[in-house]
CSV table of C-alpha atoms and ligand atoms in Angstrom, one decimal:
chain,number,residue,atom,x,y,z
A,1,UNK,CA,20.1,-15.1,12.9
A,2,UNK,CA,20.6,-18.0,15.3
A,3,UNK,CA,17.4,-20.0,15.0
A,4,UNK,CA,13.8,-19.4,14.2
A,5,UNK,CA,12.6,-22.4,16.2
A,6,UNK,CA,10.3,-20.5,18.6
A,7,UNK,CA,8.7,-18.7,15.6
A,8,UNK,CA,8.1,-22.1,14.0
A,9,UNK,CA,6.7,-23.5,17.3
A,10,UNK,CA,4.5,-20.4,17.6
A,11,UNK,CA,3.2,-21.0,14.1
A,12,UNK,CA,2.2,-24.6,14.9
A,13,UNK,CA,0.2,-23.7,18.0
A,14,UNK,CA,-1.3,-20.6,16.4
A,15,UNK,CA,-2.6,-22.6,13.5
A,16,UNK,CA,-4.7,-24.6,16.0
A,17,UNK,CA,-6.7,-21.4,16.9
A,18,UNK,CA,-6.1,-19.1,13.9
A,19,UNK,CA,-6.7,-20.5,10.4
A,20,UNK,CA,-3.2,-20.3,8.8
A,21,UNK,CA,-1.7,-19.1,12.0
A,22,UNK,CA,-1.8,-15.3,11.2
A,23,UNK,CA,-4.5,-12.7,11.4
A,24,UNK,CA,-4.4,-11.6,7.7
A,25,UNK,CA,-4.4,-14.1,4.8
A,26,UNK,CA,-1.7,-12.5,2.8
A,27,UNK,CA,0.8,-12.8,5.6
A,28,UNK,CA,0.8,-16.6,5.2
A,29,UNK,CA,3.0,-15.9,2.1
A,30,UNK,CA,5.9,-14.5,4.2
A,31,UNK,CA,9.1,-16.6,3.8
A,32,UNK,CA,10.2,-19.0,5.0
A,33,UNK,CA,7.2,-18.8,7.4
A,34,UNK,CA,5.7,-15.9,9.3
A,35,UNK,CA,8.2,-14.9,11.9
A,36,UNK,CA,6.6,-14.0,15.3
A,37,UNK,CA,7.8,-10.6,16.5
A,38,UNK,CA,7.9,-9.2,20.0
A,39,UNK,CA,9.2,-5.7,19.5
A,40,UNK,CA,10.3,-3.1,17.0
A,41,UNK,CA,12.4,0.0,17.1
A,42,UNK,CA,13.3,2.2,14.1
A,43,UNK,CA,14.1,0.1,11.1
A,44,UNK,CA,14.4,-3.1,13.1
A,45,UNK,CA,12.2,-5.9,14.5
A,46,UNK,CA,13.1,-8.5,17.2
A,47,UNK,CA,11.5,-11.9,17.1
A,48,UNK,CA,10.5,-14.5,19.8
A,49,UNK,CA,13.9,-16.2,19.3
A,50,UNK,CA,15.7,-13.0,20.2
A,51,UNK,CA,16.8,-12.4,16.5
A,52,UNK,CA,17.1,-8.9,15.1
A,53,UNK,CA,15.9,-8.1,11.6
A,54,UNK,CA,16.2,-5.1,9.3
A,55,UNK,CA,12.5,-4.7,8.5
A,56,UNK,CA,11.5,-4.0,4.9
A,57,UNK,CA,7.9,-5.3,5.5
A,58,UNK,CA,7.1,-2.3,7.7
A,59,UNK,CA,3.7,-3.8,8.4
A,60,UNK,CA,3.0,-3.8,4.6
A,61,UNK,CA,3.2,-0.1,4.5
A,62,UNK,CA,2.2,1.8,7.6
A,63,UNK,CA,5.5,2.1,9.4
A,64,UNK,CA,7.0,4.8,7.2
A,65,UNK,CA,8.6,6.4,10.2
A,66,UNK,CA,9.9,3.1,11.5
A,67,UNK,CA,8.7,1.2,14.6
A,68,UNK,CA,8.0,3.0,17.9
A,69,UNK,CA,8.7,6.5,16.6
A,70,UNK,CA,9.0,8.4,19.9
A,71,UNK,CA,6.8,11.3,19.0
A,72,UNK,CA,4.0,9.0,17.8
A,73,UNK,CA,4.3,6.8,20.9
A,74,UNK,CA,4.1,9.8,23.2
A,75,UNK,CA,1.1,11.3,21.4
A,76,UNK,CA,-0.7,7.9,21.6
A,77,UNK,CA,0.1,7.3,25.2
A,78,UNK,CA,-1.1,10.8,26.2
A,79,UNK,CA,-4.3,10.3,24.2
A,80,UNK,CA,-5.0,6.9,25.6
A,81,UNK,CA,-4.9,8.2,29.1
A,82,UNK,CA,-7.4,11.0,28.5
A,83,UNK,CA,-10.0,9.8,25.9
A,84,UNK,CA,-10.2,6.6,23.9
A,85,UNK,CA,-13.5,6.8,22.1
A,86,UNK,CA,-16.3,9.3,22.9
A,87,UNK,CA,-18.9,8.4,20.2
A,88,UNK,CA,-19.6,12.1,19.8
A,89,UNK,CA,-17.6,15.0,18.4
A,90,UNK,CA,-14.1,15.6,19.6
A,91,UNK,CA,-11.5,18.2,18.9
A,92,UNK,CA,-8.9,16.1,17.1
A,93,UNK,CA,-11.2,14.8,14.3
A,94,UNK,CA,-11.5,18.4,13.0
A,95,UNK,CA,-7.9,19.4,13.8
A,96,UNK,CA,-6.3,16.5,12.0
A,97,UNK,CA,-8.6,17.0,9.1
A,98,UNK,CA,-7.3,20.6,8.9
A,99,UNK,CA,-3.8,19.2,9.0
A,100,UNK,CA,-4.5,16.8,6.1
A,101,UNK,CA,-6.2,19.5,4.1
A,102,UNK,CA,-3.2,21.8,4.7
A,103,UNK,CA,-1.2,19.2,2.9
A,104,UNK,CA,-3.8,18.2,0.2
A,105,UNK,CA,-4.7,21.7,-0.8
A,106,UNK,CA,-6.6,20.5,-3.8
A,107,UNK,CA,-9.3,19.1,-1.5
A,108,UNK,CA,-12.0,20.6,0.8
A,109,UNK,CA,-13.2,17.8,3.1
A,110,UNK,CA,-12.1,14.6,4.9
A,111,UNK,CA,-14.1,11.6,6.0
A,112,UNK,CA,-12.4,9.4,8.6
A,113,UNK,CA,-12.6,5.6,8.4
A,114,UNK,CA,-10.4,2.8,9.7
A,115,UNK,CA,-8.9,0.8,6.8
A,116,UNK,CA,-8.1,1.3,3.2
A,117,UNK,CA,-10.7,-1.3,2.2
A,118,UNK,CA,-13.5,0.7,3.9
A,119,UNK,CA,-12.4,4.1,2.6
A,120,UNK,CA,-12.4,2.8,-1.0
A,121,UNK,CA,-16.0,1.6,-0.5
A,122,UNK,CA,-17.1,5.0,0.8
A,123,UNK,CA,-15.4,6.7,-2.2
A,124,UNK,CA,-17.2,4.4,-4.6
A,125,UNK,CA,-20.5,5.0,-2.9
A,126,UNK,CA,-20.0,8.8,-3.2
A,127,UNK,CA,-19.2,8.4,-6.9
A,128,UNK,CA,-22.2,6.3,-7.6
A,129,UNK,CA,-24.5,8.7,-5.7
A,130,UNK,CA,-23.1,11.7,-7.5
A,131,UNK,CA,-23.3,10.3,-11.0
A,132,UNK,CA,-26.3,8.0,-10.6
A,133,UNK,CA,-24.3,5.3,-12.4
A,134,UNK,CA,-23.4,1.9,-11.2
A,135,UNK,CA,-20.1,0.7,-12.7
A,136,UNK,CA,-16.5,1.3,-11.7
A,137,UNK,CA,-13.4,1.0,-13.8
A,138,UNK,CA,-10.3,-0.6,-12.2
A,139,UNK,CA,-7.0,-1.7,-13.7
A,140,UNK,CA,-5.8,-5.3,-13.9
A,141,UNK,CA,-3.4,-6.3,-11.1
A,142,UNK,CA,-4.3,-3.3,-9.0
A,143,UNK,CA,-5.3,-4.1,-5.4
A,144,UNK,CA,-7.9,-1.9,-3.6
A,145,UNK,CA,-8.7,-4.0,-0.6
A,146,UNK,CA,-10.5,-7.3,0.0
A,147,UNK,CA,-14.1,-6.2,-0.5
A,148,UNK,CA,-16.2,-8.1,-3.1
A,149,UNK,CA,-16.6,-5.0,-5.3
A,150,UNK,CA,-12.9,-4.4,-6.0
A,151,UNK,CA,-11.2,-7.8,-5.3
A,152,UNK,CA,-11.3,-8.3,-9.1
A,153,UNK,CA,-8.6,-9.2,-11.6
A,154,UNK,CA,-5.8,-8.8,-9.1
A,155,UNK,CA,-3.7,-11.9,-9.6
A,156,UNK,CA,-6.4,-13.7,-11.7
A,157,UNK,CA,-5.7,-11.7,-14.8
A,158,UNK,CA,-7.0,-13.5,-17.9
A,159,UNK,CA,-6.6,-11.2,-20.8
A,160,UNK,CA,-6.4,-8.1,-18.5
A,161,UNK,CA,-9.6,-6.8,-19.9
A,162,UNK,CA,-12.3,-9.0,-18.3
A,163,UNK,CA,-13.5,-8.8,-14.7
A,164,UNK,CA,-12.4,-12.0,-12.9
A,165,UNK,CA,-13.0,-12.9,-9.3
A,166,UNK,CA,-10.2,-13.5,-6.8
A,167,UNK,CA,-12.0,-15.2,-3.9
A,168,UNK,CA,-14.3,-18.1,-3.4
A,169,UNK,CA,-17.6,-16.8,-2.0
A,170,UNK,CA,-17.6,-13.6,-4.0
A,171,UNK,CA,-20.9,-12.8,-5.6
A,172,UNK,CA,-21.1,-12.6,-9.4
A,173,UNK,CA,-22.9,-9.3,-9.8
A,174,UNK,CA,-19.8,-7.4,-8.7
A,175,UNK,CA,-18.2,-8.5,-11.9
A,176,UNK,CA,-20.9,-6.9,-14.0
A,177,UNK,CA,-20.4,-3.6,-12.1
A,178,UNK,CA,-16.7,-3.6,-12.8
A,179,UNK,CA,-14.8,-2.8,-16.0
A,180,UNK,CA,-11.2,-3.9,-15.9
A,181,UNK,CA,-8.6,-2.3,-18.1
A,182,UNK,CA,-4.9,-2.8,-18.7
A,183,UNK,CA,-2.9,-0.3,-16.6
A,184,UNK,CA,-1.1,2.3,-18.7
A,185,UNK,CA,-3.1,1.8,-21.9
A,186,UNK,CA,-4.7,5.2,-22.5
A,187,UNK,CA,-6.1,4.2,-25.9
A,188,UNK,CA,-8.0,1.2,-24.3
A,189,UNK,CA,-9.3,3.5,-21.5
A,190,UNK,CA,-10.5,6.0,-24.1
A,191,UNK,CA,-12.5,3.4,-26.0
A,192,UNK,CA,-14.0,1.8,-22.8
A,193,UNK,CA,-14.8,5.1,-21.1
A,194,UNK,CA,-16.4,6.5,-24.2
A,195,UNK,CA,-18.4,3.4,-24.9
A,196,UNK,CA,-19.7,3.1,-21.3
A,197,UNK,CA,-19.9,6.7,-20.4
A,198,UNK,CA,-23.5,6.5,-19.2
A,199,UNK,CA,-22.8,3.6,-16.9
A,200,UNK,CA,-19.4,4.5,-15.3
A,201,UNK,CA,-19.5,6.2,-11.9
A,202,UNK,CA,-15.8,6.2,-11.2
A,203,UNK,CA,-12.3,5.3,-12.4
A,204,UNK,CA,-10.4,3.8,-9.5
A,205,UNK,CA,-6.7,4.0,-10.0
A,206,UNK,CA,-3.5,3.7,-8.1
A,207,UNK,CA,-0.9,6.0,-9.7
A,208,UNK,CA,1.7,3.3,-9.9
A,209,UNK,CA,1.0,-0.4,-9.3
A,210,UNK,CA,2.7,-0.7,-6.0
A,211,UNK,CA,1.4,-4.2,-5.2
A,212,UNK,CA,2.2,-5.5,-8.7
A,213,UNK,CA,5.8,-4.7,-9.6
A,214,UNK,CA,5.7,-1.0,-9.0
A,215,UNK,CA,4.8,-0.5,-12.7
A,216,UNK,CA,4.9,3.2,-13.2
A,217,UNK,CA,2.3,5.2,-15.1
A,218,UNK,CA,3.5,5.9,-18.7
A,219,UNK,CA,4.0,9.6,-19.5
A,220,UNK,CA,0.6,11.2,-20.1
A,221,UNK,CA,-1.4,8.3,-18.7
A,222,UNK,CA,-2.7,9.8,-15.5
A,223,UNK,CA,-3.3,13.2,-17.2
A,224,UNK,CA,-5.2,11.4,-20.0
A,225,UNK,CA,-7.4,9.5,-17.5
A,226,UNK,CA,-8.1,12.8,-15.7
A,227,UNK,CA,-9.1,14.4,-19.0
A,228,UNK,CA,-11.4,11.5,-20.0
A,229,UNK,CA,-13.1,11.6,-16.5
A,230,UNK,CA,-13.7,15.3,-17.0
A,231,UNK,CA,-15.1,14.7,-20.5
A,232,UNK,CA,-17.5,12.0,-19.5
A,233,UNK,CA,-18.5,13.3,-16.0
A,234,UNK,CA,-16.8,10.3,-14.3
A,235,UNK,CA,-15.4,10.6,-10.7
A,236,UNK,CA,-11.6,10.0,-10.5
A,237,UNK,CA,-10.7,8.2,-7.4
A,238,UNK,CA,-7.0,7.9,-6.6
A,239,UNK,CA,-6.0,5.1,-4.3
A,240,UNK,CA,-3.2,6.6,-2.2
A,241,UNK,CA,-3.3,3.9,0.4
A,242,UNK,CA,0.4,3.0,-0.2
A,243,UNK,CA,1.6,6.1,-2.2
A,244,UNK,CA,0.1,8.6,0.2
A,245,UNK,CA,2.5,10.6,2.4
A,246,UNK,CA,5.3,8.3,1.1
A,247,UNK,CA,6.2,9.3,-2.5
A,248,UNK,CA,6.1,12.9,-1.2
A,249,UNK,CA,4.2,14.6,1.6
A,250,UNK,CA,1.4,15.2,-1.0
A,251,UNK,CA,1.6,11.6,-2.1
A,252,UNK,CA,1.1,10.6,-5.8
A,253,UNK,CA,-1.0,13.7,-6.4
A,254,UNK,CA,2.2,15.8,-5.9
A,255,UNK,CA,4.7,13.2,-7.1
A,256,UNK,CA,3.0,12.6,-10.5
A,257,UNK,CA,1.0,15.9,-10.7
A,258,UNK,CA,-2.4,14.4,-11.0
A,259,UNK,CA,-5.5,15.9,-9.3
A,260,UNK,CA,-8.3,13.4,-8.5
A,261,UNK,CA,-11.8,14.2,-7.3
A,262,UNK,CA,-11.4,11.9,-4.3
A,263,UNK,CA,-8.2,10.3,-2.9
A,264,UNK,CA,-8.1,7.6,-0.3
A,265,UNK,CA,-5.3,7.4,2.3
A,266,UNK,CA,-4.5,4.8,4.9
A,267,UNK,CA,-1.3,2.9,6.0
A,268,UNK,CA,1.4,5.6,6.5
A,269,UNK,CA,-1.0,8.2,7.7
A,270,UNK,CA,-1.0,6.9,11.2
A,271,UNK,CA,2.1,4.8,11.8
A,272,UNK,CA,0.4,1.5,12.5
A,273,UNK,CA,-2.9,2.7,14.0
A,274,UNK,CA,-6.1,1.9,12.2
A,275,UNK,CA,-7.0,5.1,10.3
A,276,UNK,CA,-8.0,5.9,6.8
A,277,UNK,CA,-9.2,9.1,5.1
A,278,UNK,CA,-11.4,9.8,2.2
A,279,UNK,CA,-10.3,13.2,1.0
A,280,UNK,CA,-12.0,15.2,-1.8
A,281,UNK,CA,-14.2,18.0,-3.0
A,282,UNK,CA,-17.0,19.4,-0.9
A,283,UNK,CA,-19.5,18.6,-3.7
A,284,UNK,CA,-18.7,14.9,-3.5
A,285,UNK,CA,-18.0,14.5,0.3
A,286,UNK,CA,-20.8,16.6,1.6
A,287,UNK,CA,-23.2,14.0,0.1
A,288,UNK,CA,-22.8,12.3,3.5
A,289,UNK,CA,-25.2,14.9,4.9
A,290,UNK,CA,-27.5,14.5,2.0
A,291,UNK,CA,-28.4,10.9,1.7
A,292,UNK,CA,-25.1,9.0,1.4
A,293,UNK,CA,-24.4,6.8,4.4
A,294,UNK,CA,-20.9,6.8,5.9
A,295,UNK,CA,-20.8,5.2,9.3
A,296,UNK,CA,-18.5,3.3,11.7
A,297,UNK,CA,-18.2,3.0,15.4
A,298,UNK,CA,-14.5,3.6,15.3
A,299,UNK,CA,-14.4,6.3,12.7
A,300,UNK,CA,-12.1,9.1,13.8
A,301,UNK,CA,-10.7,7.2,16.8
A,302,UNK,CA,-8.9,9.8,18.9
A,303,UNK,CA,-6.0,7.4,19.5
A,304,UNK,CA,-5.5,6.8,15.8
A,305,UNK,CA,-5.8,10.6,15.1
A,306,UNK,CA,-3.2,11.4,17.8
A,307,UNK,CA,-0.9,9.0,16.0
A,308,UNK,CA,-1.8,10.6,12.7
A,309,UNK,CA,-1.1,14.1,13.9
A,310,UNK,CA,2.3,13.2,15.2
A,311,UNK,CA,3.1,11.3,12.1
A,312,UNK,CA,2.1,14.1,9.8
A,313,UNK,CA,4.2,16.6,11.8
A,314,UNK,CA,7.2,14.3,11.5
A,315,UNK,CA,6.7,13.7,7.8
A,316,UNK,CA,6.2,17.4,7.1
A,317,UNK,CA,9.7,18.3,8.4
A,318,UNK,CA,12.2,19.7,5.8
A,319,UNK,CA,14.2,17.1,3.9
A,320,UNK,CA,12.3,14.0,5.1
A,321,UNK,CA,11.2,12.9,1.6
A,322,UNK,CA,14.4,14.0,-0.1
A,323,UNK,CA,16.4,11.8,2.2
A,324,UNK,CA,13.9,8.9,1.9
A,325,UNK,CA,14.2,9.2,-1.9
A,326,UNK,CA,18.0,9.2,-1.6
A,327,UNK,CA,18.2,6.2,0.6
A,328,UNK,CA,15.6,4.3,-1.5
A,329,UNK,CA,17.6,5.1,-4.7
A,330,UNK,CA,20.9,4.1,-3.1
A,331,UNK,CA,19.4,0.8,-1.9
A,332,UNK,CA,17.9,0.1,-5.4
A,333,UNK,CA,21.3,0.9,-7.1
A,334,UNK,CA,23.2,-1.3,-4.7
A,335,UNK,CA,20.8,-4.2,-5.3
A,336,UNK,CA,21.1,-3.7,-9.1
A,337,UNK,CA,24.9,-3.6,-8.8
A,338,UNK,CA,24.8,-6.8,-6.8
A,339,UNK,CA,22.8,-8.5,-9.6
A,340,UNK,CA,25.1,-7.2,-12.3
A,341,UNK,CA,28.2,-8.3,-10.4
A,342,UNK,CA,26.8,-11.8,-9.9
A,343,UNK,CA,25.5,-12.1,-13.4
A,344,UNK,CA,21.9,-12.4,-12.2
A,345,UNK,CA,19.3,-11.2,-14.7
A,346,UNK,CA,16.6,-8.9,-13.4
A,347,UNK,CA,15.7,-5.3,-12.7
A,348,UNK,CA,15.1,-3.0,-9.8
A,349,UNK,CA,12.6,-0.2,-9.7
A,350,UNK,CA,12.1,2.4,-7.0
A,351,UNK,CA,10.0,5.3,-5.8
A,352,UNK,CA,10.7,7.1,-2.5
A,353,UNK,CA,10.0,4.5,0.2
A,354,UNK,CA,9.6,1.4,-2.0
A,355,UNK,CA,12.2,-0.6,-3.8
A,356,UNK,CA,11.0,-3.4,-6.2
A,357,UNK,CA,13.2,-6.3,-7.2
A,358,UNK,CA,12.1,-8.0,-10.4
A,359,UNK,CA,13.9,-11.4,-10.8
A,360,UNK,CA,14.4,-12.7,-14.4
A,361,UNK,CA,15.3,-11.2,-17.6
A,362,UNK,CA,12.4,-8.8,-18.2
A,363,UNK,CA,11.7,-5.5,-16.6
A,364,UNK,CA,8.0,-6.4,-16.3
A,365,UNK,CA,6.3,-3.6,-18.1
A,366,UNK,CA,2.9,-5.1,-17.8
A,367,UNK,CA,0.9,-6.8,-15.1
A,368,UNK,CA,0.9,-10.1,-17.0
A,369,UNK,CA,4.7,-10.0,-17.3
A,370,UNK,CA,5.0,-9.2,-13.6
A,371,UNK,CA,2.9,-12.2,-12.6
A,372,UNK,CA,4.9,-14.5,-14.9
A,373,UNK,CA,8.3,-13.6,-13.4
A,374,UNK,CA,10.2,-16.4,-11.7
A,375,UNK,CA,9.0,-15.6,-8.2
A,376,UNK,CA,10.4,-19.0,-6.9
A,377,UNK,CA,13.8,-17.4,-7.1
A,378,UNK,CA,12.7,-14.4,-5.0
A,379,UNK,CA,11.3,-16.9,-2.5
A,380,UNK,CA,14.7,-18.6,-2.2
A,381,UNK,CA,16.5,-15.2,-1.9
A,382,UNK,CA,14.0,-14.2,0.8
A,383,UNK,CA,14.8,-17.4,2.8
A,384,UNK,CA,18.4,-16.5,2.8
A,385,UNK,CA,17.7,-12.9,3.6
A,386,UNK,CA,15.5,-13.9,6.5
A,387,UNK,CA,18.3,-16.2,7.8
A,388,UNK,CA,20.7,-13.2,7.5
A,389,UNK,CA,18.3,-11.0,9.5
A,390,UNK,CA,16.4,-9.1,6.8
A,391,UNK,CA,12.6,-9.3,6.8
A,392,UNK,CA,11.2,-8.9,3.3
A,393,UNK,CA,7.8,-9.2,1.5
A,394,UNK,CA,6.8,-11.7,-1.1
A,395,UNK,CA,7.1,-10.6,-4.7
A,396,UNK,CA,10.3,-8.6,-4.5
A,397,UNK,CA,9.1,-5.5,-2.7
A,398,UNK,CA,11.1,-3.8,0.0
A,399,UNK,CA,9.5,-0.9,1.9
A,400,UNK,CA,12.1,1.7,3.1
A,401,UNK,CA,11.4,3.8,6.2
A,402,UNK,CA,12.8,7.2,7.3
A,403,UNK,CA,14.2,5.3,10.3
A,404,UNK,CA,16.5,2.9,8.3
A,405,UNK,CA,20.1,3.9,9.0
A,406,UNK,CA,23.0,3.5,6.6
A,407,UNK,CA,24.0,0.5,8.7
A,408,UNK,CA,20.6,-1.1,8.3
A,409,UNK,CA,20.6,-0.7,4.6
A,410,UNK,CA,24.2,-2.0,4.3
A,411,UNK,CA,23.0,-5.1,6.1
A,412,UNK,CA,20.2,-5.5,3.6
A,413,UNK,CA,22.5,-5.1,0.7
A,414,UNK,CA,25.0,-7.7,2.1
A,415,UNK,CA,22.1,-10.2,2.8
A,416,UNK,CA,20.8,-9.8,-0.7
A,417,UNK,CA,24.3,-10.3,-2.2
A,418,UNK,CA,24.6,-13.4,0.0
A,419,UNK,CA,21.3,-14.7,-1.3
A,420,UNK,CA,22.5,-14.3,-4.9
A,421,UNK,CA,25.9,-15.9,-4.1
A,422,UNK,CA,24.1,-18.9,-2.5
A,423,UNK,CA,21.9,-19.4,-5.5
A,424,UNK,CA,24.9,-19.4,-7.9
B,1,PLP,C1,-3.3,0.2,-2.9
B,1,PLP,C2,-4.1,-0.4,-1.8
B,1,PLP,N1,-5.4,0.0,-1.6
B,1,PLP,C3,-6.2,-0.5,-0.6
B,1,PLP,C4,-5.7,-1.4,0.3
B,1,PLP,C5,-6.6,-1.9,1.4
B,1,PLP,O1,-6.2,-1.3,2.6
B,1,PLP,P1,-6.5,-2.1,4.0
B,1,PLP,O2,-5.6,-3.3,4.0
B,1,PLP,O3,-6.1,-1.1,5.0
B,1,PLP,O4,-7.9,-2.4,4.0
B,1,PLP,C6,-4.3,-1.8,0.2
B,1,PLP,C7,-3.8,-2.7,1.2
B,1,PLP,O5,-2.7,-3.3,1.1
B,1,PLP,C8,-3.5,-1.3,-0.8
B,1,PLP,O6,-2.2,-1.7,-0.9
């Protein structure tokens, strides 16, 4: 990387019109500062200074097929030319729903929304209407979007068993309607679900904490939660916003073998176009024609659905997920090897499409351990990686796309090694 001067200048002028200089708050945390990009192709991005980066941010998840995937671009361009938004029925909304249900054979219906945040809210409303109960269970350090009702105990963890707000301006009553539990602790879940069985509408769970250290579900945890939900008549909502279509074509449902009542998909479903899906049983989702309101001007946008259709076709091809798993595992092992060789304490986890570096001596089995890791070191490593032409997320996470080549990943590994060498 030659210089990031124009990106810096862009940031200065952008901050005069955009608070923080970027359109989404979390992006302010990108190191060393948010780089301004002009184009992307495959596993790489180009910035305003003309630098090329191997991209492991991948838009924070959506670009699983890499940037400007030709089939997605063609489908979108063709759709844009013919119909942008009719505000009535159109053919693709049902066709792509069929495509999704062909993958998620456990489900009967799809509701289209625009973002993960929205889709989670619809899922919660459906669960509340179905059960007539108000409260939701979520797990400490799990992120389910920025809405008041779920932006609870994400980084503000306390003892991991009380509902704590994350944002100024959040109303207090949402905390009363939430029950926060430590992820992976089935015994704690059993006690809480049993004690509050008459109040709990839904358990909202991400199969693995992909935003907080990629903490995996302990054996039996997801099956245990499923059984408790069945016992107490609680709706199990699986947040597949990140895991969906990535861990396998069938997402976490297939990868971990857990069957929810409702699953929520977004991000990778449409390669960067705004689309989310609430997928679930007819009994739950058909409530939208019997009193539950689900609305949205842009729901089922033909352009986003055209992107989704092409994306799902590409992801459904033989060997796509096997090869993603192999490249993610190889990347994880090379980063581990680099840490071993340089005597740097830490751990690396992976699932297909996500590699998680955990700096420090612990493997961060709990959310509290994850939050307490020496993240300042990752920040410094990220600065070096950025200067070496690798774009990474805060908190040690690297998304891997199906478009990353062996050369791209070799570049990432060399940049990481360089970062460790520079620290020593
Ligand atoms: C697991 C999870 N759920 C929900 C969301 C919210 O999705 P969106 O940003 O599309 O509103 C995110 C976003 O990062 C997420 O990672």
